[in-house]
Amino acid sequence: MPEAAHSNQFTSTPDTDGSGGVTPGNATGGNAATDSGTAGGSAPTGAASAEQPAPYGGPVSAPAAPPRRIRTLDLIKAKAEGRRWAMLTSYDQYTAALFEQAGVEALLIGDSAANNVYGHATTLPVTVDELIPLARAVASATSRALIVADLPFGSYEISDEQAVATAVRFMKEAGVHAVKLEGGARMASRIKAITTAGIPVMAHIGFTPQAEHNLGGYKVQGRGEAGTALLDDARAVAEAGAFSVVMEMVPSGLAGQVTAELPIPTVGIGAGADCDAQVLVWQDMAGLRTGKAPRFVKRYADLHSVLTEAVGSYVEEVKSGVFPEPERSFD
């Protein structure tokens, strides 16, 4: 779908300083006039004329205003106005830029990188030091999407102080705009401590992959009497200051009840259509991952077949001597 169909749902104008001036609001933006050492957007002395363009760039001109970053308050406002939004995982600059251009409002550097980048069987082994470079790449490649980073297993459970310290690292070293952590009422003090430090928190309840061994495997959470506990978890994370909450593998009726009650957006992954937003792992959504997918996954493409065919053609052309052709070689 063309970008124009998406770009104005949350943001149509850049941040301003109240006097009409554009203020810094993204990791990749900048004022070309300021950066080049000129003022007012005028060309520097000796700049190439319009008839003879400079070989490595042109005269400085007023840059187009970059799109304003989506903020947590934008997502909360969207809920109040009944507007839904989309979230995908991303772990690199190319998917981040592509997903943002396609209209994805929030990008998650998930601990699912353990499975989809590093090749582990579960999310448990991935570390803060492994996730921060991925998060930095995503944040640097985007200018509009809200960037959220998972706090990996072992990086926040010990104490409120540990949780704040880890969240600070992601904000300072990666340039993300929020962090996500798993757990409901038991993590309320962590959420409060992190938000008190000035860092937005996305909560995650229902099935929490970091606790899969404690939960007995990949199982739907909140059925029957367990629904009361899940409701309590949802209320607790909202009261602690979370700006949104992911609900994973939760009965759709219960997820709808939570969505109707909470003032903050709910993000579903296997939680039905009544959530305010949806999130999927991009390799699942795009069909890069093969084999049996979870029930809640919808494959919108078959990238596995596309890449397999492309690589196969490359290998065949190399072996047959077709590639590189003369026009791809130098004299």
Coordinates of N, CA, C and O in Angstrom, one line a residue, residues 188-283:
A188 N 4.9 -4.9 38.6 CA 4.4 -3.6 38.7 C 5.5 -2.6 39.3 O 5.6 -1.5 38.8
S189 N 6.3 -3.1 40.2 CA 7.3 -2.2 40.8 C 8.4 -1.9 39.8 O 8.9 -0.8 39.8
R190 N 8.7 -2.8 38.9 CA 9.7 -2.6 37.9 C 9.2 -1.5 36.9 O 9.9 -0.6 36.5
I191 N 7.9 -1.7 36.5 CA 7.3 -0.7 35.6 C 7.3 0.7 36.2 O 7.7 1.7 35.5
K192 N 6.9 0.8 37.4 CA 6.9 2.1 38.1 C 8.2 2.7 38.2 O 8.4 3.9 38.0
A193 N 9.2 1.9 38.5 CA 10.6 2.4 38.7 C 11.1 2.9 37.3 O 11.8 4.0 37.3
I194 N 10.9 2.2 36.3 CA 11.4 2.6 35.0 C 10.7 3.8 34.5 O 11.3 4.8 34.0
T195 N 9.4 3.9 34.6 CA 8.7 5.1 34.1 C 9.0 6.3 35.0 O 9.1 7.4 34.5
T196 N 9.2 6.1 36.3 CA 9.7 7.2 37.2 C 11.0 7.7 36.7 O 11.3 8.9 36.8
A197 N 11.8 6.9 36.1 CA 13.1 7.3 35.6 C 13.0 8.0 34.2 O 14.0 8.5 33.7
G198 N 11.7 8.1 33.7 CA 11.5 8.9 32.5 C 11.5 8.0 31.2 O 11.6 8.5 30.1
I199 N 11.3 6.7 31.4 CA 11.4 5.8 30.3 C 10.0 5.1 30.1 O 9.6 4.4 31.0
P200 N 9.4 5.2 28.9 CA 8.1 4.6 28.7 C 8.3 3.0 28.7 O 9.3 2.5 28.2
V201 N 7.2 2.4 29.2 CA 7.3 0.9 29.3 C 6.0 0.3 28.6 O 4.9 0.7 28.9
M202 N 6.3 -0.7 27.8 CA 5.2 -1.5 27.2 C 5.2 -2.8 28.0 O 6.3 -3.5 28.1
A203 N 4.1 -3.2 28.6 CA 4.0 -4.4 29.4 C 3.7 -5.6 28.5 O 3.3 -5.4 27.3
H204 N 3.8 -6.8 29.0 CA 3.5 -8.0 28.3 C 3.0 -9.1 29.2 O 3.6 -9.5 30.1
I205 N 1.7 -9.4 29.0 CA 1.0 -10.4 29.8 C 0.4 -11.5 29.0 O 0.5 -11.5 27.8
G206 N -0.2 -12.5 29.7 CA -0.7 -13.7 29.0 C 0.5 -14.7 28.9 O 1.2 -15.0 29.9
F207 N 0.7 -15.3 27.7 CA 1.8 -16.1 27.6 C 3.1 -15.2 27.5 O 3.1 -14.4 26.6
T208 N 4.0 -15.5 28.3 CA 5.3 -14.7 28.3 C 6.4 -15.7 28.0 O 6.8 -16.5 28.9
P209 N 7.0 -15.6 26.8 CA 8.0 -16.6 26.4 C 9.2 -16.8 27.3 O 9.7 -17.9 27.4
Q210 N 9.6 -15.7 28.0 CA 10.7 -15.9 29.0 C 10.4 -16.8 30.1 O 11.3 -17.3 30.8
A211 N 9.1 -17.0 30.4 CA 8.7 -17.9 31.5 C 8.1 -19.2 31.0 O 7.3 -19.8 31.7
E212 N 8.4 -19.6 29.8 CA 7.8 -20.7 29.2 C 8.0 -22.0 30.0 O 7.1 -22.9 30.1
H213 N 9.1 -22.2 30.6 CA 9.4 -23.4 31.4 C 8.5 -23.4 32.7 O 8.0 -24.4 33.1
N214 N 8.3 -22.2 33.2 CA 7.4 -22.1 34.4 C 5.9 -22.3 34.0 O 5.1 -22.8 34.8
L215 N 5.6 -21.9 32.8 CA 4.2 -22.0 32.3 C 3.9 -23.4 31.7 O 2.8 -23.7 31.4
G216 N 4.9 -24.2 31.6 CA 4.7 -25.6 31.1 C 4.6 -25.6 29.6 O 4.0 -26.5 29.0
G217 N 5.3 -24.7 28.9 CA 5.3 -24.7 27.4 C 4.4 -23.6 26.8 O 3.8 -22.7 27.5
Y218 N 4.2 -23.7 25.5 CA 3.4 -22.7 24.8 C 2.0 -23.0 24.9 O 1.4 -23.8 24.2
K219 N 1.3 -22.4 25.9 CA -0.1 -22.6 26.2 C -0.9 -21.3 26.3 O -0.3 -20.3 26.7
V220 N -2.1 -21.4 25.8 CA -3.0 -20.2 26.0 C -3.2 -19.9 27.5 O -3.3 -20.8 28.3
Q221 N -3.1 -18.6 27.8 CA -3.2 -18.2 29.2 C -4.5 -17.4 29.4 O -5.0 -16.7 28.6
G222 N -5.1 -17.6 30.6 CA -6.3 -16.8 31.0 C -7.6 -17.5 30.7 O -8.7 -16.9 30.8
R223 N -7.6 -18.8 30.5 CA -8.9 -19.6 30.3 C -9.5 -19.9 31.7 O -8.8 -20.1 32.7
G224 N -10.8 -19.9 31.7 CA -11.5 -20.3 32.9 C -11.2 -19.3 34.1 O -11.2 -18.1 33.9
E225 N -11.0 -19.9 35.2 CA -10.7 -19.1 36.4 C -9.4 -18.3 36.3 O -9.3 -17.2 37.0
A226 N -8.5 -18.7 35.5 CA -7.3 -18.0 35.3 C -7.5 -16.6 34.7 O -6.6 -15.7 34.7
G227 N -8.7 -16.4 34.1 CA -9.0 -15.1 33.5 C -9.0 -14.0 34.5 O -8.6 -12.8 34.2
T228 N -9.4 -14.3 35.8 CA -9.4 -13.2 36.8 C -8.0 -12.7 37.1 O -7.7 -11.5 37.2
A229 N -7.0 -13.7 37.1 CA -5.6 -13.3 37.4 C -5.1 -12.4 36.2 O -4.3 -11.5 36.4
L230 N -5.5 -12.8 35.0 CA -5.0 -12.0 33.9 C -5.6 -10.6 33.9 O -4.9 -9.6 33.6
L231 N -6.8 -10.5 34.3 CA -7.4 -9.1 34.4 C -6.7 -8.3 35.5 O -6.4 -7.1 35.3
D232 N -6.3 -9.0 36.6 CA -5.6 -8.3 37.6 C -4.2 -7.9 37.1 O -3.8 -6.8 37.4
D233 N -3.6 -8.7 36.3 CA -2.3 -8.3 35.7 C -2.4 -7.1 34.8 O -1.6 -6.2 34.9
A234 N -3.5 -7.1 34.0 CA -3.7 -6.0 33.1 C -3.9 -4.7 33.9 O -3.3 -3.6 33.5
R235 N -4.7 -4.7 34.9 CA -5.0 -3.5 35.7 C -3.7 -3.1 36.4 O -3.4 -1.9 36.5
A236 N -2.9 -4.0 36.9 CA -1.7 -3.7 37.6 C -0.7 -3.0 36.8 O -0.1 -2.0 37.2
V237 N -0.5 -3.4 35.5 CA 0.5 -2.8 34.7 C 0.1 -1.4 34.3 O 0.9 -0.5 34.1
A238 N -1.2 -1.3 34.0 CA -1.7 0.1 33.7 C -1.6 1.0 34.8 O -1.1 2.2 34.7
E239 N -1.9 0.6 36.0 CA -1.8 1.4 37.2 C -0.3 1.8 37.5 O 0.0 2.8 38.0
A240 N 0.6 0.9 37.2 CA 2.0 1.1 37.4 C 2.6 2.1 36.4 O 3.7 2.6 36.7
G241 N 1.9 2.4 35.3 CA 2.4 3.4 34.4 C 2.7 3.0 33.0 O 3.2 3.8 32.2
A242 N 2.5 1.7 32.7 CA 2.7 1.2 31.3 C 1.9 2.0 30.3 O 0.7 2.3 30.6
F243 N 2.4 2.3 29.2 CA 1.7 3.1 28.2 C 0.9 2.2 27.3 O 0.0 2.6 26.5
S244 N 1.2 0.9 27.3 CA 0.4 -0.1 26.5 C 0.8 -1.5 27.0 O 1.7 -1.6 27.8
V245 N 0.0 -2.5 26.6 CA 0.3 -3.9 27.1 C 0.0 -4.9 26.0 O -1.0 -4.8 25.3
V246 N 1.0 -5.7 25.8 CA 0.9 -6.8 24.8 C 0.2 -8.0 25.5 O 0.5 -8.3 26.7
M247 N -0.8 -8.6 24.9 CA -1.4 -9.8 25.4 C -1.2 -10.9 24.4 O -1.6 -10.8 23.2
E248 N -0.5 -11.9 24.8 CA -0.1 -13.0 23.9 C -0.8 -14.3 24.3 O -0.9 -14.7 25.5
M249 N -1.4 -14.9 23.3 CA -2.1 -16.2 23.4 C -3.1 -16.1 24.6 O -3.1 -16.9 25.5
V250 N -4.1 -15.2 24.4 CA -5.1 -14.9 25.4 C -6.5 -15.1 24.7 O -6.6 -14.7 23.6
P251 N -7.4 -15.8 25.3 CA -8.8 -15.9 24.7 C -9.3 -14.6 24.2 O -9.2 -13.6 24.9
S252 N -9.9 -14.6 23.0 CA -10.3 -13.3 22.4 C -11.3 -12.6 23.2 O -11.3 -11.3 23.3
G253 N -12.2 -13.3 23.9 CA -13.3 -12.7 24.7 C -12.6 -11.9 25.9 O -13.0 -10.8 26.2
L254 N -11.7 -12.6 26.5 CA -11.0 -12.0 27.7 C -10.2 -10.8 27.2 O -10.2 -9.7 27.9
A255 N -9.5 -10.9 26.1 CA -8.7 -9.8 25.5 C -9.6 -8.6 25.2 O -9.2 -7.5 25.5
G256 N -10.8 -8.9 24.7 CA -11.7 -7.8 24.4 C -12.2 -7.1 25.7 O -12.3 -5.9 25.7
Q257 N -12.4 -7.9 26.7 CA -12.7 -7.3 28.0 C -11.7 -6.4 28.6 O -11.9 -5.3 29.1
V258 N -10.4 -6.9 28.5 CA -9.3 -6.1 28.9 C -9.2 -4.8 28.1 O -9.0 -3.7 28.7
T259 N -9.3 -4.9 26.8 CA -9.2 -3.7 25.9 C -10.3 -2.7 26.3 O -10.0 -1.5 26.3
A260 N -11.5 -3.2 26.5 CA -12.6 -2.2 26.9 C -12.4 -1.5 28.2 O -12.8 -0.4 28.4
E261 N -11.7 -2.2 29.1 CA -11.5 -1.7 30.5 C -10.3 -0.7 30.6 O -10.4 0.3 31.3
L262 N -9.2 -1.1 30.0 CA -8.0 -0.3 30.2 C -8.0 1.0 29.4 O -8.5 1.0 28.2
P263 N -7.4 2.0 30.0 CA -7.3 3.3 29.2 C -6.1 3.3 28.3 O -6.0 4.2 27.5
I264 N -5.2 2.3 28.4 CA -4.0 2.3 27.5 C -4.3 1.2 26.4 O -5.1 0.3 26.6
P265 N -3.5 1.4 25.3 CA -3.7 0.4 24.2 C -3.3 -1.0 24.5 O -2.3 -1.2 25.2
T266 N -4.1 -1.9 24.0 CA -3.7 -3.4 24.1 C -3.2 -3.8 22.7 O -3.7 -3.4 21.7
V267 N -2.1 -4.6 22.7 CA -1.5 -5.1 21.5 C -1.6 -6.6 21.5 O -1.1 -7.3 22.4
G268 N -2.3 -7.1 20.5 CA -2.6 -8.5 20.5 C -1.6 -9.3 19.7 O -1.2 -8.8 18.6
I269 N -1.3 -10.5 20.1 CA -0.6 -11.5 19.4 C -1.2 -12.8 19.8 O -0.9 -13.4 20.8
G270 N -2.1 -13.2 19.0 CA -2.9 -14.4 19.4 C -3.9 -14.1 20.4 O -4.2 -14.9 21.3
A271 N -4.5 -12.8 20.4 CA -5.5 -12.4 21.4 C -6.7 -11.9 20.7 O -7.5 -11.1 21.4
G272 N -7.0 -12.2 19.5 CA -8.2 -11.8 18.8 C -8.2 -10.4 18.2 O -7.2 -9.6 18.3
A273 N -9.3 -10.1 17.6 CA -9.5 -8.9 16.8 C -9.9 -7.6 17.6 O -9.9 -6.5 17.0
D274 N -10.2 -7.8 18.9 CA -10.7 -6.6 19.6 C -9.6 -5.8 20.3 O -9.9 -4.7 20.9
C275 N -8.4 -6.2 20.1 CA -7.3 -5.4 20.7 C -7.1 -4.1 19.9 O -7.5 -4.0 18.7
D276 N -6.5 -3.1 20.5 CA -6.3 -1.9 19.8 C -5.2 -1.9 18.7 O -5.2 -1.1 17.8
A277 N -4.3 -2.9 18.8 CA -3.2 -3.0 17.9 C -2.8 -4.5 17.7 O -3.3 -5.3 18.5
Q278 N -2.0 -4.8 16.8 CA -1.6 -6.2 16.6 C 0.0 -6.1 16.4 O 0.5 -5.2 15.8
V279 N 0.6 -7.2 16.8 CA 2.1 -7.4 16.5 C 2.3 -8.8 16.0 O 1.7 -9.7 16.5
L280 N 3.3 -8.9 15.1 CA 3.7 -10.2 14.7 C 5.3 -10.1 14.5 O 5.8 -9.1 14.3
V281 N 5.9 -11.3 14.6 CA 7.3 -11.4 14.2 C 7.4 -11.3 12.7 O 6.7 -12.1 12.0
W282 N 8.2 -10.5 12.2 CA 8.2 -10.2 10.8 C 8.5 -11.4 9.9 O 8.0 -11.6 8.8
Q283 N 9.4 -12.3 10.4 CA 9.8 -13.4 9.6 C 8.6 -14.4 9.5 O 8.5 -15.2 8.5

